[in-house]
mmCIF file of C-alpha atoms and ligand atoms in Angstrom:
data_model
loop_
_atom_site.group_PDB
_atom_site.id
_atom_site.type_symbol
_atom_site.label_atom_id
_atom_site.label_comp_id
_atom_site.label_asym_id
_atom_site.label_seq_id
_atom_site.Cartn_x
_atom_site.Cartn_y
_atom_site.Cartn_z
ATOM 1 C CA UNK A 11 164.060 92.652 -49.185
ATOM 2 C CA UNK A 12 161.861 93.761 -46.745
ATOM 3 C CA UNK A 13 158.071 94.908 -47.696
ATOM 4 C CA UNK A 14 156.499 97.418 -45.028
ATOM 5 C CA UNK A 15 153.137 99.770 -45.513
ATOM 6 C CA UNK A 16 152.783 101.342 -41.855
ATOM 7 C CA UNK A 17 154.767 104.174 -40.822
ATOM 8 C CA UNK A 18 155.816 102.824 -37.354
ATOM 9 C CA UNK A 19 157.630 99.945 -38.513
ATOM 10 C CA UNK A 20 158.838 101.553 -40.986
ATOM 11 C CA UNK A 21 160.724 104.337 -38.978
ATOM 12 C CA UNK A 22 161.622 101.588 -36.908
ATOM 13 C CA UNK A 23 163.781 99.171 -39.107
ATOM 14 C CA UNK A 24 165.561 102.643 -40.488
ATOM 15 C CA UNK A 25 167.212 103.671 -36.355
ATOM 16 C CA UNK A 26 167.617 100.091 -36.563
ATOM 17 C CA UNK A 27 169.502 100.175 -39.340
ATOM 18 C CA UNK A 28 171.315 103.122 -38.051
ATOM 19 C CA UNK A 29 172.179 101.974 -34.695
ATOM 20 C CA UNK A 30 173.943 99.393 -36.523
ATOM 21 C CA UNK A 31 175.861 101.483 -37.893
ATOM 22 C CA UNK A 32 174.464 101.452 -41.832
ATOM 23 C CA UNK A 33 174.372 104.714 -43.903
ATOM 24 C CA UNK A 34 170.534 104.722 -45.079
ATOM 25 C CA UNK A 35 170.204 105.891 -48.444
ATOM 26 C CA UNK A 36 166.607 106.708 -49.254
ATOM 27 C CA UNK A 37 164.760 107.039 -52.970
ATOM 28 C CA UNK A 38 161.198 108.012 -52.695
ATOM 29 C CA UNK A 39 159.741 107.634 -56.288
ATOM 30 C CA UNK A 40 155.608 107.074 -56.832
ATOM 31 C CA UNK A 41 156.461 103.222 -58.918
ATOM 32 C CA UNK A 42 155.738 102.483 -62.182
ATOM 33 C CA UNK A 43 159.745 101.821 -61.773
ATOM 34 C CA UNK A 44 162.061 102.210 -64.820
ATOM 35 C CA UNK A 45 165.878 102.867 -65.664
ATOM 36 C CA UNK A 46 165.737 106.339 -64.670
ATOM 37 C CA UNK A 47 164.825 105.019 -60.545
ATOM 38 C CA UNK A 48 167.212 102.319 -60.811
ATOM 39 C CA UNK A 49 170.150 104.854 -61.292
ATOM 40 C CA UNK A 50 168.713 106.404 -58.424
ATOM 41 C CA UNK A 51 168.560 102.631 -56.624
ATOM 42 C CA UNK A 52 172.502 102.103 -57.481
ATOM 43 C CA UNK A 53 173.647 105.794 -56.845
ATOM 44 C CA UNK A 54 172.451 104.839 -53.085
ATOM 45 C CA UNK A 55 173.248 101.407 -52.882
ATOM 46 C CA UNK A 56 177.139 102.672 -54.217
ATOM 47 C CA UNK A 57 177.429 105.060 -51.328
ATOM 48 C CA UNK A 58 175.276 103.103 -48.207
ATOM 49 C CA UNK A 59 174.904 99.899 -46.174
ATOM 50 C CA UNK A 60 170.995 100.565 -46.010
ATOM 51 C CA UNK A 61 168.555 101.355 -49.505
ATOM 52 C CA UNK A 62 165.181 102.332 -48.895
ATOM 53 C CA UNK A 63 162.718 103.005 -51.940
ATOM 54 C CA UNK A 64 158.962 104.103 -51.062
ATOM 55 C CA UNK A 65 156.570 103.892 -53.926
ATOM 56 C CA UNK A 66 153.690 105.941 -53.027
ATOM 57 C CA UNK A 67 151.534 107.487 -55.777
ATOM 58 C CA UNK A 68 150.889 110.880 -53.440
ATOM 59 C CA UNK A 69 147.323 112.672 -54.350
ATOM 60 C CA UNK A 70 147.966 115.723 -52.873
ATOM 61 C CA UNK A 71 150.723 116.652 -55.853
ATOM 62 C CA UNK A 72 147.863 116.082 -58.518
ATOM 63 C CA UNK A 73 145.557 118.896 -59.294
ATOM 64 C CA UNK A 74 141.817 118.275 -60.378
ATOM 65 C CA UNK A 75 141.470 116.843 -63.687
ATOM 66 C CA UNK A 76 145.009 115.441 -63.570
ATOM 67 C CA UNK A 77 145.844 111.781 -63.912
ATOM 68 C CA UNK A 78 145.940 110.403 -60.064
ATOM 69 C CA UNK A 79 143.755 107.780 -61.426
ATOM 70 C CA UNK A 80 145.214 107.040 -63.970
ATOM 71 C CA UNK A 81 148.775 106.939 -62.791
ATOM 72 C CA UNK A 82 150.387 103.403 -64.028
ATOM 73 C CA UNK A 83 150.442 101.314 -60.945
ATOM 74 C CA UNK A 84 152.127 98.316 -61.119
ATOM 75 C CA UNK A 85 153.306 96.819 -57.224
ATOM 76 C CA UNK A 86 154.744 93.349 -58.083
ATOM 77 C CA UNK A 87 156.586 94.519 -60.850
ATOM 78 C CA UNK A 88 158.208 97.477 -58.958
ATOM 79 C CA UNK A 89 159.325 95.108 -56.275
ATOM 80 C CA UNK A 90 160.906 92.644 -58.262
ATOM 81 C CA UNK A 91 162.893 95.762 -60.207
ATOM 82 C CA UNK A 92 163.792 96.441 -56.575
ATOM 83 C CA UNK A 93 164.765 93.213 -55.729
ATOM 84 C CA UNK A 94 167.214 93.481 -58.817
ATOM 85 C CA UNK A 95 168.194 96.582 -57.802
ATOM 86 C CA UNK A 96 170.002 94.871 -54.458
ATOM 87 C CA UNK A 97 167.092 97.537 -52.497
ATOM 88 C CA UNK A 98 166.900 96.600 -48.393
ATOM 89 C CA UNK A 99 163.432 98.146 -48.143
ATOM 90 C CA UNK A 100 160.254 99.327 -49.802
ATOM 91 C CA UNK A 101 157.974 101.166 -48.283
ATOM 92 C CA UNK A 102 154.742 101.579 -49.834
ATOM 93 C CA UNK A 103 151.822 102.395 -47.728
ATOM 94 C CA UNK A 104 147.983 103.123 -48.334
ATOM 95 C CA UNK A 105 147.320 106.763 -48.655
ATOM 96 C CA UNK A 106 145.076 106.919 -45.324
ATOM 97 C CA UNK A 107 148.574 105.382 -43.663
ATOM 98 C CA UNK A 108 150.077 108.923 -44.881
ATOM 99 C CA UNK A 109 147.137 111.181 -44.958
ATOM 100 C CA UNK A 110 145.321 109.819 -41.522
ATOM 101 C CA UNK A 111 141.479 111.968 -41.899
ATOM 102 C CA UNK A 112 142.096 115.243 -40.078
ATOM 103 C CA UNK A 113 145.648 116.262 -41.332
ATOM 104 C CA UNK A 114 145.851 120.411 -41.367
ATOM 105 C CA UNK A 115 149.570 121.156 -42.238
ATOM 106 C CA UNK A 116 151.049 121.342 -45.425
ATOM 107 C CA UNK A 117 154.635 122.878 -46.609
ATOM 108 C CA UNK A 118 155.245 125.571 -49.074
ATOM 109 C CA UNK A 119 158.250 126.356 -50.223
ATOM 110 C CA UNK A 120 158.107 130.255 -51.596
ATOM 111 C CA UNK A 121 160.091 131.391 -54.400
ATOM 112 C CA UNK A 122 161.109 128.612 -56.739
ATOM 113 C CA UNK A 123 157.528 127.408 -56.628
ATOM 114 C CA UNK A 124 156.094 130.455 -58.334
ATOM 115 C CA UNK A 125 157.907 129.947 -61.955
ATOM 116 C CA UNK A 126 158.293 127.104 -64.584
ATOM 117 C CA UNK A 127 155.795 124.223 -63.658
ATOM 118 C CA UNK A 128 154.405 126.752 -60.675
ATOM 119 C CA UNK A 129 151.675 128.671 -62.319
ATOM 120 C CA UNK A 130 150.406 125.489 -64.595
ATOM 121 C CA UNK A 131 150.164 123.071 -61.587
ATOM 122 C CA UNK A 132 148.677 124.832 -58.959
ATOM 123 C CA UNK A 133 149.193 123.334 -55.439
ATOM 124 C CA UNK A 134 151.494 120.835 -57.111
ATOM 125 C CA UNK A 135 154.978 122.071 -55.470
ATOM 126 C CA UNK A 136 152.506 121.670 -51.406
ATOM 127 C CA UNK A 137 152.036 118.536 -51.986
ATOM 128 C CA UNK A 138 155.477 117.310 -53.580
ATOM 129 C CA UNK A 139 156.874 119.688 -50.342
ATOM 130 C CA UNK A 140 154.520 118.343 -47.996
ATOM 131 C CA UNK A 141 154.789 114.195 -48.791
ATOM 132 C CA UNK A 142 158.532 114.977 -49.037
ATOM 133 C CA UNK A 143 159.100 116.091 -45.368
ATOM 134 C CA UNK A 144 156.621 113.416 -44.408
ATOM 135 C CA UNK A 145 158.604 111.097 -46.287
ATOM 136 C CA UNK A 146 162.018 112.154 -44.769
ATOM 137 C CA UNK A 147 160.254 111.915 -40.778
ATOM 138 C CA UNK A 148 159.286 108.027 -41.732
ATOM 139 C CA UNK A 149 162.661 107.335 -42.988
ATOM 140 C CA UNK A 150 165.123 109.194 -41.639
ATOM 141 C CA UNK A 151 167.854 108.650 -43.978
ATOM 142 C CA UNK A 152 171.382 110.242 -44.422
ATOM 143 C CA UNK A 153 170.946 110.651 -47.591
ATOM 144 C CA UNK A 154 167.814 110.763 -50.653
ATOM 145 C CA UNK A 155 168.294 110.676 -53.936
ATOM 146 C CA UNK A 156 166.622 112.717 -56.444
ATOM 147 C CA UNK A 157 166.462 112.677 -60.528
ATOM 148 C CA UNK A 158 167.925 116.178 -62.522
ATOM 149 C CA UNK A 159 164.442 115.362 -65.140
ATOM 150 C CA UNK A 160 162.119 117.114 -62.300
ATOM 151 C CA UNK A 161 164.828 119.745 -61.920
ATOM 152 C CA UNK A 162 162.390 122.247 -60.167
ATOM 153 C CA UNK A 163 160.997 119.622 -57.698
ATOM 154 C CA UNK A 164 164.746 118.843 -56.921
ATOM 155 C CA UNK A 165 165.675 122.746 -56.068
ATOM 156 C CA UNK A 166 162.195 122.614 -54.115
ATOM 157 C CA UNK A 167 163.166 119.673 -51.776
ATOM 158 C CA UNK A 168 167.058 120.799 -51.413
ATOM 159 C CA UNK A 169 165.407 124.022 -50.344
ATOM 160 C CA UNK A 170 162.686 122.580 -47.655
ATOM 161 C CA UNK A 171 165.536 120.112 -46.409
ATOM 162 C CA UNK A 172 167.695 122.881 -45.485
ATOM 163 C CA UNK A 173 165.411 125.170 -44.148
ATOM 164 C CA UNK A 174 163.502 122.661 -41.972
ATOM 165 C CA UNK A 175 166.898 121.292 -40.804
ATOM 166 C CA UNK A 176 166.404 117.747 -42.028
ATOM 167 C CA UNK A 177 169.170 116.739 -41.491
ATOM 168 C CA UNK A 178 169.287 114.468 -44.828
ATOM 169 C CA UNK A 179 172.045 115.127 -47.338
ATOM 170 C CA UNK A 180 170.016 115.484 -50.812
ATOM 171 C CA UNK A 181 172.357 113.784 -53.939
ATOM 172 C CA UNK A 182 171.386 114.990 -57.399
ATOM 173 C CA UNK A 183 171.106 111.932 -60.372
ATOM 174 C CA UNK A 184 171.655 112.540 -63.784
ATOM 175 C CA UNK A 185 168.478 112.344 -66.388
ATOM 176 C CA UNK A 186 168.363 108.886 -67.521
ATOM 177 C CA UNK A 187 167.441 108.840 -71.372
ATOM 178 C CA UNK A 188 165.930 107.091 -74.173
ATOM 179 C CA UNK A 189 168.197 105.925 -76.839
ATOM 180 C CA UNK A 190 166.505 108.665 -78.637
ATOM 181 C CA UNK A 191 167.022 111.164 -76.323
ATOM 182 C CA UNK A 192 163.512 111.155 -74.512
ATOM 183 C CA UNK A 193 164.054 111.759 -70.444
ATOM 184 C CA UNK A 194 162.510 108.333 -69.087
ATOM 185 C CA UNK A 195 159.382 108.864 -67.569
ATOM 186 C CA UNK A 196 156.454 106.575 -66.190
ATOM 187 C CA UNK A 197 154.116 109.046 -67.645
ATOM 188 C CA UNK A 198 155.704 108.337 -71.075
ATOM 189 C CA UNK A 199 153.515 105.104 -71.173
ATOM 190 C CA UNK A 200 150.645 107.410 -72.359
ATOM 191 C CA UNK A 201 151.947 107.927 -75.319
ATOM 192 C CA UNK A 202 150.547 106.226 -78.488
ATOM 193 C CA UNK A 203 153.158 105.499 -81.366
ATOM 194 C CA UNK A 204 153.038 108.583 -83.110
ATOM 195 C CA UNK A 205 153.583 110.671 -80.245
ATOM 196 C CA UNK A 206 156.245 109.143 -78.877
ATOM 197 C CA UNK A 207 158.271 109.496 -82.064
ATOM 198 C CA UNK A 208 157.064 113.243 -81.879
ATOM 199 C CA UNK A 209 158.264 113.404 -78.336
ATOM 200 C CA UNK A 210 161.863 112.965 -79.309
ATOM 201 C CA UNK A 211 161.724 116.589 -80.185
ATOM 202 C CA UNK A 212 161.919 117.959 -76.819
ATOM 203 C CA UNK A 213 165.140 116.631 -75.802
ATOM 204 C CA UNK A 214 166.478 117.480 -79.639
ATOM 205 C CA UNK A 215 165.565 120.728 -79.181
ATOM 206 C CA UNK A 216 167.090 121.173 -75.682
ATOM 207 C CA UNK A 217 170.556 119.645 -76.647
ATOM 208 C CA UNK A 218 170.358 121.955 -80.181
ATOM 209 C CA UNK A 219 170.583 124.928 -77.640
ATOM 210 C CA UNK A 220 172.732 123.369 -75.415
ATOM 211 C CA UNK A 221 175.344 123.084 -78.635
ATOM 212 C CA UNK A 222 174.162 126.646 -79.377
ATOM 213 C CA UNK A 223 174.803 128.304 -76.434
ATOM 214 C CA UNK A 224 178.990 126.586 -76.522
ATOM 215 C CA UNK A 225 178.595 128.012 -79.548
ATOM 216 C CA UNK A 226 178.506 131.201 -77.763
ATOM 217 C CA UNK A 227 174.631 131.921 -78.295
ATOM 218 C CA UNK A 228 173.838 134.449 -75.814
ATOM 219 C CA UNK A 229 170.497 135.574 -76.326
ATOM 220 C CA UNK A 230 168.059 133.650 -74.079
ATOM 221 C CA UNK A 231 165.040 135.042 -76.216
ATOM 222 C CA UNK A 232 166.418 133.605 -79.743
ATOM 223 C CA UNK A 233 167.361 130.017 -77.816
ATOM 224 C CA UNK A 234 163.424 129.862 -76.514
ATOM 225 C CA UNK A 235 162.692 130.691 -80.031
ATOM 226 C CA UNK A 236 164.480 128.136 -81.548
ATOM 227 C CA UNK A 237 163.768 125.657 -79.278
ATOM 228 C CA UNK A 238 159.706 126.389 -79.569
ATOM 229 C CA UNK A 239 160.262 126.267 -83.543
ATOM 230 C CA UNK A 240 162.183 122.822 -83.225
ATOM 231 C CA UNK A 241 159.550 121.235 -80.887
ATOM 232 C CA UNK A 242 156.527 123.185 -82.953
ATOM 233 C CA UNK A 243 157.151 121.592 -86.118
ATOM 234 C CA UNK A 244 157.416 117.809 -84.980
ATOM 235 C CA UNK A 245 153.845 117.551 -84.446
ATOM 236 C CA UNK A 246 150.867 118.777 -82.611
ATOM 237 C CA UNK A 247 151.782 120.367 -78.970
ATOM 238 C CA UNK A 248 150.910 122.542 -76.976
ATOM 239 C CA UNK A 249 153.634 124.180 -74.958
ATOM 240 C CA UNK A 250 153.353 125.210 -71.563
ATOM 241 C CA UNK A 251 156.815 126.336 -71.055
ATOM 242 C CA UNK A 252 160.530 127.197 -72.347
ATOM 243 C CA UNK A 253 162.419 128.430 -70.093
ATOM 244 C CA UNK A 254 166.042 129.784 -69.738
ATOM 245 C CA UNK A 255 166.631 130.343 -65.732
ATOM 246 C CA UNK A 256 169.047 130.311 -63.522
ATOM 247 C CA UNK A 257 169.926 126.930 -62.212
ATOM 248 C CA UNK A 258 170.303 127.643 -57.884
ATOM 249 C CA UNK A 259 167.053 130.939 -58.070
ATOM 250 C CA UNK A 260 165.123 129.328 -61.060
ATOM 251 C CA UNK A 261 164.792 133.273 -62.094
ATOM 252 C CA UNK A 262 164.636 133.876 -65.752
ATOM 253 C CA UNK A 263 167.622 134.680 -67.261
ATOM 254 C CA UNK A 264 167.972 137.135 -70.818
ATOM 255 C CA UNK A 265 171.693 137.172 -71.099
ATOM 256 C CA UNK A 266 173.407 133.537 -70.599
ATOM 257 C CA UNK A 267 176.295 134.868 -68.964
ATOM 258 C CA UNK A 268 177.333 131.462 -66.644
ATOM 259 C CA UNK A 269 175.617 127.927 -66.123
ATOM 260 C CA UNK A 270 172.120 128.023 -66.805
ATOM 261 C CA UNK A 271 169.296 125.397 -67.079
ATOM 262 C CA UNK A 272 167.027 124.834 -70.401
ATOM 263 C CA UNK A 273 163.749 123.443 -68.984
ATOM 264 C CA UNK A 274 160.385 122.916 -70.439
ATOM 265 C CA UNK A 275 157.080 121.379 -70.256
ATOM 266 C CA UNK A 276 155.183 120.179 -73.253
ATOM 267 C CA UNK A 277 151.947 118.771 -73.794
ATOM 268 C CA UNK A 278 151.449 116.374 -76.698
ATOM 269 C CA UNK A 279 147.899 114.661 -76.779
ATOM 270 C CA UNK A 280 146.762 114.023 -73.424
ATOM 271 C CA UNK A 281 150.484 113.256 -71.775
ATOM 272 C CA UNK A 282 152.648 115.766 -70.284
ATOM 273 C CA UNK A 283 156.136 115.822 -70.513
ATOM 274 C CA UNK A 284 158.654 117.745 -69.018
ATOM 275 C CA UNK A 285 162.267 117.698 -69.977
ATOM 276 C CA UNK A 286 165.746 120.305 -69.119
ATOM 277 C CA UNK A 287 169.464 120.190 -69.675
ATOM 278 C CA UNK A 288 172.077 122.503 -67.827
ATOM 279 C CA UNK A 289 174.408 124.777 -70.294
ATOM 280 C CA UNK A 290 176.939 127.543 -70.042
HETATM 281 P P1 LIG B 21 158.637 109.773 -59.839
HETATM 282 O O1 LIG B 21 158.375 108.309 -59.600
HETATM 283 O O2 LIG B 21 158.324 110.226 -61.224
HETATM 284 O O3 LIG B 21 158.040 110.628 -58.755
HETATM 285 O O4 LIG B 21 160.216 109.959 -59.709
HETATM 286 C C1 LIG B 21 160.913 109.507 -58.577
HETATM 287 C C2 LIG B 21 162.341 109.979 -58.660
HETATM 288 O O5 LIG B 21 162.943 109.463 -59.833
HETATM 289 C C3 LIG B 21 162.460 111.504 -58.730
HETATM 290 O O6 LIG B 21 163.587 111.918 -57.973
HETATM 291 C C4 LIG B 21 162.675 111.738 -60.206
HETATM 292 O O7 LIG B 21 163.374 112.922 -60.492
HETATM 293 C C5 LIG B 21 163.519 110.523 -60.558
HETATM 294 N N1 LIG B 21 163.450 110.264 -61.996
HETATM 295 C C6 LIG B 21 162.328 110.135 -62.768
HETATM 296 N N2 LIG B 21 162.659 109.960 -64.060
HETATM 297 C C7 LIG B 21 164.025 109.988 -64.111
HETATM 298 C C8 LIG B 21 164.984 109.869 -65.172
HETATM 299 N N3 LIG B 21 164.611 109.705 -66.442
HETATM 300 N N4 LIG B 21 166.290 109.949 -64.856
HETATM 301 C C9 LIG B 21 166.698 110.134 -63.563
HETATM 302 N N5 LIG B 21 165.840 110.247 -62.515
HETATM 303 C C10 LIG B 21 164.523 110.174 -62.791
#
């Protein structure tokens, strides 16, 4: 497995790979590596000759007084779960090797940016957007795999790949869960004990109105409700979001009349977690 931190050879060994001939499949995750990326690892490595992870913990998608800092970091650990994970390539550069001083553009993707996680992480979706297309120039893959669990960030970048003609095919993963039910997350290291017993409630309360809604539930209103009451009375919280929207516009929806998407953030203690299932 090959270990490169500097964008030119980098870009290089992926047309090499190409002009061999190889498919490169492409999983940009920020480390702190668990089951959910590996599914992501073997989803590529099924379908191409070529697997390239970065790990890059990207500033510019953290807001002030968020946890860049803090972020688990973890390098030698992440490459050996790469290693395992049959991966061709990591690339994991310094930030000044992405963000050189004097950088002026950034990407915003209108529209789905402005609901759900929008108005609570402010400049979050730019700099997701923006390392994304950066991402897809250093390694220009055929393909990138992304997780379902950040179900907004994945109808963000399937959005800026098409409209900035990419040219990268982007493949959807299933969340990866918990035996419990709790979406994997690197972020769910935060939690203490006690909140991460409390923390099974959010996917609980998602799946109850999942089996609500087959149950031919219609009401979006009383299924927020519900869900709010479920997650409300495990613990302490404090909810950001629940949501009911439409799963290609991310627009609210009042009536579930057709697939939709359940999605919510929730803050419990200082960690916070965000969670969705699809229904209808
Ligand atoms: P992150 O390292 O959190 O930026 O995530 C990197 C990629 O892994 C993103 O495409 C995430 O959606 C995906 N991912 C994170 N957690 C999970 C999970 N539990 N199941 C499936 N994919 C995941």
């Amino acid at each position: 497995m090959r270990i490169v931190k500097q964008v030119g050879p980098a870009r290089a060994a992926v047309m090499e790979a190409r002009r061999r001939g190889s498919l490169v499949g492409f999983v940009p995750t920020m480390g702190a590596l668990h089951a959910g990326h590996v599914s992501l690892m073997q989803a590529a490595r099924e379908s191409c000759g070529c697997v390239v992870v970065s790990i890059f913990v990207n500033p510019t998608q953290f807001g002030p007084g968020e946890d860049f800092q803090a972020y688990p970091r973890n390098l030698q650990t992440d490459l050996d779960i790469c290693r395992g994970a049959d991966v061709d390539m990591v690339f994991a550069p310094p930030v000044e090797e992405v963000y050189p001083p004097g950088a002026a553009t950034t990407v915003h993707v209108a529209g789905l940016t402005e609901g759900l996680c929008g108005p609570h992480r402010p400049g979050h979706f730019d700099g997701v957007a923006t390392v994304v297309t950066k991402l897809f120039n250093i390694i220009p893959a055929d393909r990138a795999f992304f997780g379902e669990k950040d179900f907004q960030q994945l109808k963000v970048i399937e959005r800026l790949a098409f409209d900035l003609n990419c040219g990268v095919q982007i493949v959807a993963c299933p969340s990866v869960r918990e035996a419990d039910g709790l979406a994997m997350s690197s972020r769910n290291a935060y939690l203490s004990a006690a909140e991460r017993r409390q923390a099974a409630s959010l996917s609980a309360a998602l799946f109850e109105a999942r089996d609500q809604i087959a149950a031919g539930q219609r009401d979006a209103a009383a299924l927020v409700e519900s869900v709010r009451h479920r997650i409300e009375n495990a613990g302490p919280c404090r909810i950001d979001y629940v949501e009911i929207v439409d799963p290609h516009t991310l627009a609210p929806v009042r009536i579930v009349a057709g697939p939709v998407r359940i999605c919510l953030a929730v803050r419990i203690g200082r960690t916070r977690l965000i969670d969705n299932v699809g229904a209808g």
